[in-house]
């Protein structure tokens, strides 16, 4: 048992594979790698690449041979729209999800019945690692639909034996009422939606700390350690991070254990590489790079070396919880949401971190980049606590200066800071969209 912020959490490891010694885990990965190479060999995209590179299942002699396999990108999926990566006949599919991109059309991902079972097992693993018990009632405020968040977590919770409340997204007041009426102890949504719930509760005169919630499992979008602290204090809960993406399976790729020192990657089912996004060589152990993921055991649509565009670090030290799997850090940004402002690489997470360091700011903010003449201009709008809004120009200016200074320290860039009154910026029910880049056409 571990005690996290005075809450006791039983350290339960669901499956033996989670704590396999490294050599046994790697032997299992290699067998599964050969197997998946055989299964995808007739997908036209992979067949061509395999022929060019002389790849056969047998030629996968060690895990290092992974590096001979082709990468798969979101563009490849688009080029083979809608389901060009299937390895099984259509009639074996049990579910199709999709992820929306910036281009409008969703990319589809398909599951067989076994894939759905695997998915629910993997979600159950991280939920259990984060303290979920069969006696809990769990409020799911993720969208149910093509998005993998709602259904993925839903079946994981049922798999654990807990009671699931499929509230889905929207109508925050009603959600609060349902949480109160049913006494739900666990909340599942995006971290930004948790903030909306807390804020709406306060508007209704309900102290969010008085809600029955005790734990939360957040994922689906980047968030910072500062944001975790704020949500935990606001709602008096313990918040766990979990990560995944639809192209790989959905939620269930990795999640935190009670020690919350990185997200355990479910390495018996996924091989995760951390590569320099430019050279595509592995980064030195522990350094930031792009995560590239190979799904070893999925049946319908296993992708090889999928380029996630997510930037994170890997840690292969065994964890004190007893799991031996590699852990990934928080995702600090994406190679493609990285903003380049006057030549400086800036991730929205850096701005968030800076804002939350300044007392009196809230986690509601918008980042706008434009180029009025030749020079990029960064504007950060942030809501401040009502008691900080004042008629005194000098006080407001001091606050803006402090925020600007923090942004400069954390992100290395000067920003013009605008203070906004409470509840004047946009709120999100799913993934937050906090960046408006007016330099791009169509935004
Ligand atoms: O967001 C799957 C998911 C749902 C994961 C619910 C966890 C909980 P997509 O819609 O395909 O799938 O978006 C995947 O979201 O590449 C990351 O950029 C981002 N993302 C997901 N989880 C996290 C997280 C789902 N914990 C994309 N931290 C990924 C940071 C995350 N980013």
XYZ file of C-alpha atoms and ligand atoms in Angstrom:
475
model
C 0.000 0.000 0.000
C 1.180 3.539 -0.741
C 0.017 6.745 0.828
C -0.378 9.572 -1.623
C -1.205 12.935 -0.053
C -2.565 11.094 2.963
C -4.848 8.897 0.817
C -4.017 5.202 1.113
C -3.824 3.407 -2.252
C -3.474 -0.351 -2.470
C -0.671 -1.367 -4.788
C -2.432 -3.944 -6.935
C -0.751 -5.303 -10.069
C -3.406 -6.854 -12.281
C -1.325 -8.933 -14.689
C 1.927 -10.855 -14.335
C 3.211 -9.291 -17.598
C 3.342 -5.864 -15.936
C 6.210 -6.953 -13.715
C 8.133 -9.327 -15.996
C 11.910 -8.966 -15.670
C 13.375 -7.024 -18.612
C 14.903 -10.056 -20.368
C 11.643 -11.993 -20.279
C 9.682 -8.972 -21.404
C 12.022 -8.433 -24.358
C 11.831 -12.092 -25.352
C 8.036 -11.798 -25.372
C 8.240 -8.580 -27.404
C 10.470 -10.224 -29.997
C 8.135 -13.183 -30.472
C 5.210 -10.798 -30.820
C 7.154 -8.527 -33.178
C 7.797 -11.438 -35.568
C 4.177 -12.342 -35.338
C 2.907 -8.863 -36.168
C 5.378 -8.509 -39.045
C 3.864 -11.691 -40.500
C 0.319 -10.409 -40.000
C 0.805 -7.023 -41.658
C 2.856 -8.413 -44.556
C -0.128 -8.402 -46.915
C -1.182 -4.799 -46.159
C -0.131 -3.066 -49.396
C 1.663 -0.216 -47.595
C 3.814 -2.617 -45.552
C 4.185 -5.229 -48.314
C 5.912 -2.676 -50.536
C 8.213 -1.485 -47.782
C 9.039 -5.050 -46.733
C 9.934 -6.018 -50.301
C 12.214 -3.023 -50.668
C 13.984 -3.697 -47.375
C 14.023 -7.499 -47.479
C 11.964 -7.794 -44.339
C 10.435 -11.124 -43.338
C 9.297 -12.274 -39.905
C 12.384 -14.480 -39.664
C 14.680 -11.566 -40.442
C 13.601 -9.987 -37.149
C 16.455 -11.542 -35.169
C 16.545 -9.110 -32.283
C 14.570 -6.111 -31.109
C 17.170 -3.904 -32.810
C 15.740 -5.093 -36.128
C 12.713 -2.967 -35.297
C 14.737 -0.094 -36.705
C 14.589 -1.665 -40.171
C 10.810 -1.429 -40.223
C 9.105 1.487 -41.968
C 7.485 4.323 -40.055
C 3.744 4.889 -40.318
C 2.342 8.427 -40.189
C -1.060 10.043 -40.001
C -0.590 11.018 -43.649
C -0.113 7.350 -44.573
C -3.445 6.597 -42.900
C -5.058 9.429 -44.837
C -3.610 8.185 -48.099
C -5.161 4.778 -47.436
C -8.473 6.173 -46.254
C -10.773 4.763 -44.963
C -9.451 1.339 -43.886
C -6.416 0.526 -46.023
C -4.413 -0.814 -43.083
C -6.753 -3.685 -42.189
C -5.095 -7.049 -41.657
C -8.362 -8.972 -41.268
C -11.444 -9.236 -43.502
C -14.092 -6.562 -42.906
C -16.527 -9.111 -41.510
C -14.240 -9.706 -38.544
C -14.487 -6.118 -37.351
C -16.371 -5.425 -34.158
C -15.961 -1.636 -33.837
C -14.631 1.348 -35.732
C -13.515 4.556 -34.028
C -11.978 7.642 -35.512
C -9.895 10.602 -34.595
C -10.591 14.011 -35.917
C -7.679 15.875 -37.330
C -7.165 19.433 -38.373
C -8.189 18.559 -41.906
C -11.796 17.659 -41.155
C -12.066 14.022 -42.234
C -11.554 11.582 -39.362
C -8.973 8.832 -39.689
C -10.592 5.520 -38.841
C -9.244 2.811 -36.590
C -10.739 -0.667 -36.428
C -11.028 -3.348 -33.757
C -11.853 -7.057 -33.749
C -13.656 -8.566 -30.765
C -10.253 -9.652 -29.376
C -8.930 -6.110 -29.814
C -11.841 -4.790 -27.757
C -11.082 -7.326 -25.035
C -7.414 -6.332 -25.052
C -8.337 -2.651 -24.924
C -10.568 -3.094 -21.908
C -7.860 -5.193 -20.157
C -5.279 -2.482 -20.750
C -7.557 0.272 -19.450
C -8.367 -1.902 -16.425
C -4.630 -2.249 -15.730
C -3.947 1.464 -15.406
C -7.196 2.166 -13.574
C -6.297 -0.487 -10.984
C -2.738 0.879 -10.769
C -4.336 4.238 -9.920
C -6.493 2.852 -7.120
C -9.753 1.872 -8.838
C -11.720 -0.710 -6.848
C -14.786 -2.781 -7.763
C -16.784 -0.922 -5.112
C -16.256 2.489 -6.736
C -18.753 4.426 -8.814
C -17.063 6.132 -11.747
C -18.363 9.176 -13.580
C -17.197 9.223 -17.208
C -17.464 12.679 -18.757
C -15.609 11.813 -21.959
C -17.461 11.962 -25.241
C -18.946 8.651 -26.377
C -18.636 8.427 -30.124
C -15.879 8.112 -32.653
C -13.520 9.509 -29.980
C -11.913 6.613 -28.105
C -12.049 8.222 -24.651
C -15.624 7.380 -23.609
C -15.932 3.790 -24.803
C -12.321 2.871 -23.980
C -12.547 3.892 -20.339
C -16.129 2.645 -20.051
C -15.247 -0.967 -20.756
C -12.074 -0.720 -18.670
C -14.135 0.326 -15.648
C -16.615 -2.507 -16.187
C -13.683 -4.880 -16.544
C -12.497 -3.838 -13.055
C -15.997 -4.499 -11.749
C -16.718 -0.894 -10.746
C -20.000 0.845 -11.584
C -19.767 3.164 -14.544
C -21.915 6.262 -15.047
C -21.685 7.056 -18.764
C -22.498 10.733 -18.376
C -20.646 11.690 -21.590
C -19.808 15.304 -22.245
C -21.815 18.490 -21.928
C -24.360 20.016 -19.543
C -21.966 20.531 -16.679
C -24.651 21.460 -14.125
C -26.388 18.179 -14.710
C -23.097 16.328 -14.424
C -22.502 17.871 -11.007
C -25.962 16.868 -9.876
C -25.401 13.292 -11.055
C -22.049 13.109 -9.245
C -23.717 14.328 -6.063
C -26.785 12.108 -6.334
C -24.848 8.942 -7.093
C -21.949 9.651 -4.773
C -19.385 8.933 -7.505
C -15.886 8.702 -6.080
C -14.006 8.706 -9.381
C -14.031 11.208 -12.230
C -12.845 10.497 -15.751
C -12.469 13.262 -18.336
C -9.928 15.663 -19.786
C -8.112 17.771 -17.208
C -9.541 20.943 -18.725
C -13.085 19.647 -18.294
C -12.369 18.956 -14.624
C -11.605 22.646 -14.256
C -14.926 23.496 -15.865
C -16.732 21.178 -13.453
C -15.025 22.791 -10.449
C -15.794 26.258 -11.668
C -19.426 25.519 -12.495
C -19.857 23.968 -9.043
C -18.584 27.145 -7.410
C -20.993 29.225 -9.489
C -23.810 27.047 -8.220
C -22.668 27.758 -4.685
C -21.267 24.252 -4.286
C -17.750 23.891 -2.932
C -16.130 21.461 -5.419
C -14.227 19.961 -2.501
C -17.526 18.890 -0.994
C -18.326 16.654 -4.000
C -17.966 12.929 -3.267
C -15.096 12.624 -5.791
C -11.828 11.235 -4.413
C -9.863 10.157 -7.475
C -9.625 11.195 -11.089
C -8.027 9.709 -14.178
C -7.304 12.403 -16.712
C -5.999 12.063 -20.238
C -6.615 12.947 -23.835
C -4.722 16.235 -23.800
C -1.477 17.658 -22.424
C -1.465 19.159 -18.945
C 1.197 20.212 -16.517
C 2.198 19.274 -12.978
C 1.058 22.756 -11.924
C -2.368 22.042 -13.386
C -2.509 18.760 -11.429
C -1.789 20.591 -8.180
C -4.415 23.176 -8.912
C -7.140 20.648 -9.767
C -6.274 18.502 -6.757
C -6.509 21.470 -4.429
C -9.686 22.769 -6.091
C -11.528 19.463 -5.886
C -9.735 17.715 -3.031
C -8.975 14.666 -5.182
C -5.995 12.653 -6.338
C -5.492 12.988 -10.083
C -3.750 10.365 -12.235
C -2.492 10.807 -15.765
C -3.096 8.307 -18.561
C -2.073 8.437 -22.185
C -3.034 6.903 -25.467
C -3.990 7.647 -29.032
C -6.598 6.212 -31.318
C -4.169 5.033 -33.994
C -2.435 2.821 -31.429
C -5.530 1.637 -29.500
C -6.998 4.666 -27.665
C -6.510 5.194 -23.921
C -4.574 2.290 -22.391
C -1.123 2.772 -23.867
C 0.221 3.986 -20.518
C -0.905 5.274 -17.150
C 0.388 6.234 -13.717
C 0.637 3.970 -10.695
C 0.184 5.220 -7.130
C 3.718 6.646 -7.143
C 2.843 8.966 -10.026
C 6.408 9.137 -11.254
C 5.776 8.615 -14.961
C 3.200 6.589 -16.881
C 3.847 2.841 -17.118
C 3.864 1.788 -20.760
C 2.096 -1.504 -21.414
C 5.221 -2.845 -23.020
C 4.047 -6.402 -23.495
C 1.665 -4.961 -26.124
C 3.494 -1.864 -27.388
C 7.106 -1.137 -28.187
C 7.771 2.540 -27.639
C 10.825 4.233 -29.114
C 11.908 7.772 -28.271
C 13.501 9.334 -31.334
C 14.947 12.614 -32.436
C 12.165 13.892 -34.738
C 14.684 15.241 -37.240
C 17.303 12.499 -37.498
C 14.922 9.697 -36.408
C 17.747 8.234 -34.314
C 17.080 7.209 -30.714
C 17.732 10.014 -28.237
C 20.045 9.249 -25.290
C 18.202 7.474 -22.473
C 16.103 9.904 -20.443
C 16.118 12.744 -22.978
C 13.128 14.204 -24.756
C 12.140 12.867 -28.128
C 9.177 11.874 -30.272
C 7.400 8.700 -29.196
C 7.105 6.137 -31.955
C 4.889 3.175 -31.152
C 4.546 -0.338 -32.581
C 1.392 -2.245 -31.635
C 2.389 -5.881 -31.192
C -0.824 -7.704 -30.488
C -3.703 -5.874 -32.110
C -5.514 -7.888 -34.745
C -7.524 -5.575 -36.973
C -5.119 -2.756 -37.621
C -1.743 -3.040 -35.929
C 0.525 -0.188 -36.986
C 4.292 -0.408 -37.105
C 6.401 2.449 -35.758
C 3.565 4.945 -35.664
C 4.905 8.473 -35.355
C 2.829 9.978 -32.582
C 4.329 13.500 -32.819
C 4.156 13.502 -29.014
C 7.267 14.669 -27.205
C 8.167 12.926 -23.938
C 10.999 11.173 -22.097
C 11.385 7.471 -21.280
C 12.665 5.990 -18.052
C 13.504 2.280 -18.002
C 14.393 2.077 -14.287
C 12.075 -0.365 -12.534
C 9.496 1.415 -10.381
C 9.109 0.926 -6.633
C 5.531 -0.243 -7.286
C 6.929 -3.522 -8.641
C 6.143 -2.922 -12.298
C 9.194 -3.322 -14.490
C 7.795 -1.579 -17.544
C 9.331 1.606 -18.939
C 7.671 4.810 -17.847
C 7.022 7.841 -20.006
C 7.036 11.396 -18.725
C 4.159 13.742 -19.294
C 3.789 14.728 -22.911
C 5.372 18.155 -22.971
C 4.119 19.014 -26.435
C 3.741 17.745 -29.953
C 6.141 18.259 -32.766
C 3.223 19.785 -34.597
C 1.637 21.990 -31.908
C 5.011 23.421 -31.291
C 4.835 27.073 -32.146
C 7.819 28.764 -33.641
C 7.592 32.381 -32.610
C 10.332 34.690 -33.792
C 12.489 31.587 -34.171
C 11.868 30.320 -30.646
C 10.199 26.923 -30.204
C 7.347 27.353 -27.789
C 4.993 24.688 -26.475
C 1.619 25.732 -25.074
C 2.459 23.696 -21.950
C 5.305 26.099 -21.192
C 2.927 29.043 -21.239
C 0.541 27.174 -18.948
C 3.335 26.402 -16.525
C 4.388 30.054 -16.455
C 0.843 31.309 -15.917
C 0.152 28.977 -13.071
C 3.297 30.083 -11.288
C 1.788 33.524 -10.785
C -0.622 33.810 -7.924
C -4.030 35.103 -8.891
C -4.112 33.628 -12.396
C -6.469 30.801 -13.342
C -5.870 27.892 -15.729
C -8.169 29.495 -18.306
C -6.099 31.044 -21.021
C -5.766 31.524 -24.762
C -2.625 31.880 -26.803
C -2.734 33.922 -29.962
C 0.041 34.306 -32.484
C -0.100 36.733 -35.352
C 2.253 38.469 -37.693
C 0.947 42.008 -38.222
C 3.956 43.076 -40.272
C 7.097 40.998 -40.425
C 7.498 40.049 -36.811
C 5.535 37.376 -34.951
C 3.556 38.633 -32.028
C 2.471 36.465 -29.115
C -0.509 37.448 -27.009
C -1.510 35.505 -23.931
C -4.937 36.139 -22.471
C -5.542 34.812 -19.008
C -8.432 35.006 -16.621
C -7.528 36.299 -13.179
C -9.318 35.865 -9.880
C -12.071 38.475 -9.397
C -10.337 39.987 -6.359
C -7.323 40.804 -8.504
C -9.211 42.761 -11.088
C -8.951 46.325 -9.963
C -9.423 49.883 -11.169
C -5.891 50.652 -10.184
C -3.869 50.712 -13.387
C -0.570 50.312 -11.566
C -1.691 47.088 -9.852
C -2.927 45.584 -13.096
C 0.294 46.563 -14.818
C 2.364 44.902 -12.077
C 0.434 41.680 -12.504
C 0.884 41.747 -16.285
C 4.602 42.373 -15.839
C 4.971 39.423 -13.479
C 3.184 37.104 -15.890
C 5.251 38.382 -18.799
C 8.433 37.759 -16.816
C 7.459 34.181 -15.981
C 6.660 33.476 -19.635
C 10.051 34.855 -20.573
C 11.754 32.659 -17.965
C 9.933 29.444 -18.826
C 9.454 29.786 -22.577
C 12.182 32.241 -23.471
C 9.838 34.545 -25.326
C 8.288 37.957 -24.744
C 4.503 37.978 -24.780
C 1.955 40.694 -24.525
C -0.289 39.755 -21.637
C -3.973 40.592 -21.400
C -5.914 40.051 -18.192
C -9.434 38.800 -18.669
C -12.367 38.852 -16.269
C -13.546 35.510 -14.858
C -15.535 33.346 -17.278
C -14.890 35.468 -20.334
C -12.676 33.005 -22.222
C -13.972 29.958 -24.042
C -14.678 26.760 -22.049
C -14.188 23.220 -23.412
C -16.059 20.000 -22.842
C -13.566 17.758 -24.625
C -10.033 18.574 -25.586
C -9.103 22.190 -24.998
C -8.062 24.274 -28.001
C -6.093 27.088 -26.534
C -3.977 28.194 -29.466
C -5.061 30.457 -32.280
C -2.315 30.823 -34.822
C -3.432 33.600 -37.124
C -0.319 33.185 -39.233
C -1.867 29.996 -40.613
C -4.487 30.337 -43.323
C -7.986 29.478 -42.160
C -7.518 30.277 -38.448
O -7.056 11.183 -26.865
C -7.027 8.811 -26.470
C -7.252 9.050 -25.023
C -8.526 9.299 -24.561
C -6.202 8.983 -24.120
C -8.746 9.486 -23.220
C -6.422 9.132 -22.773
C -7.700 9.377 -22.311
P -6.766 10.821 -29.831
O -8.031 11.567 -29.877
O -6.338 10.042 -31.009
O -6.807 9.774 -28.649
O -5.628 11.845 -29.426
C -4.343 11.387 -29.157
O -3.949 13.162 -27.542
O -1.272 11.854 -29.492
C -1.597 13.196 -27.469
O -1.157 14.284 -28.257
C -2.868 13.595 -26.728
N -2.940 12.931 -25.424
C -3.665 11.858 -25.070
N -3.482 11.584 -23.755
C -2.594 12.501 -23.284
C -1.993 12.768 -22.007
C -6.963 10.060 -27.306
N -2.257 12.050 -20.921
C -3.449 12.546 -28.732
N -1.116 13.801 -21.936
C -2.068 12.069 -28.352
C -0.826 14.547 -23.024
C -2.247 13.351 -24.359
N -1.374 14.359 -24.222
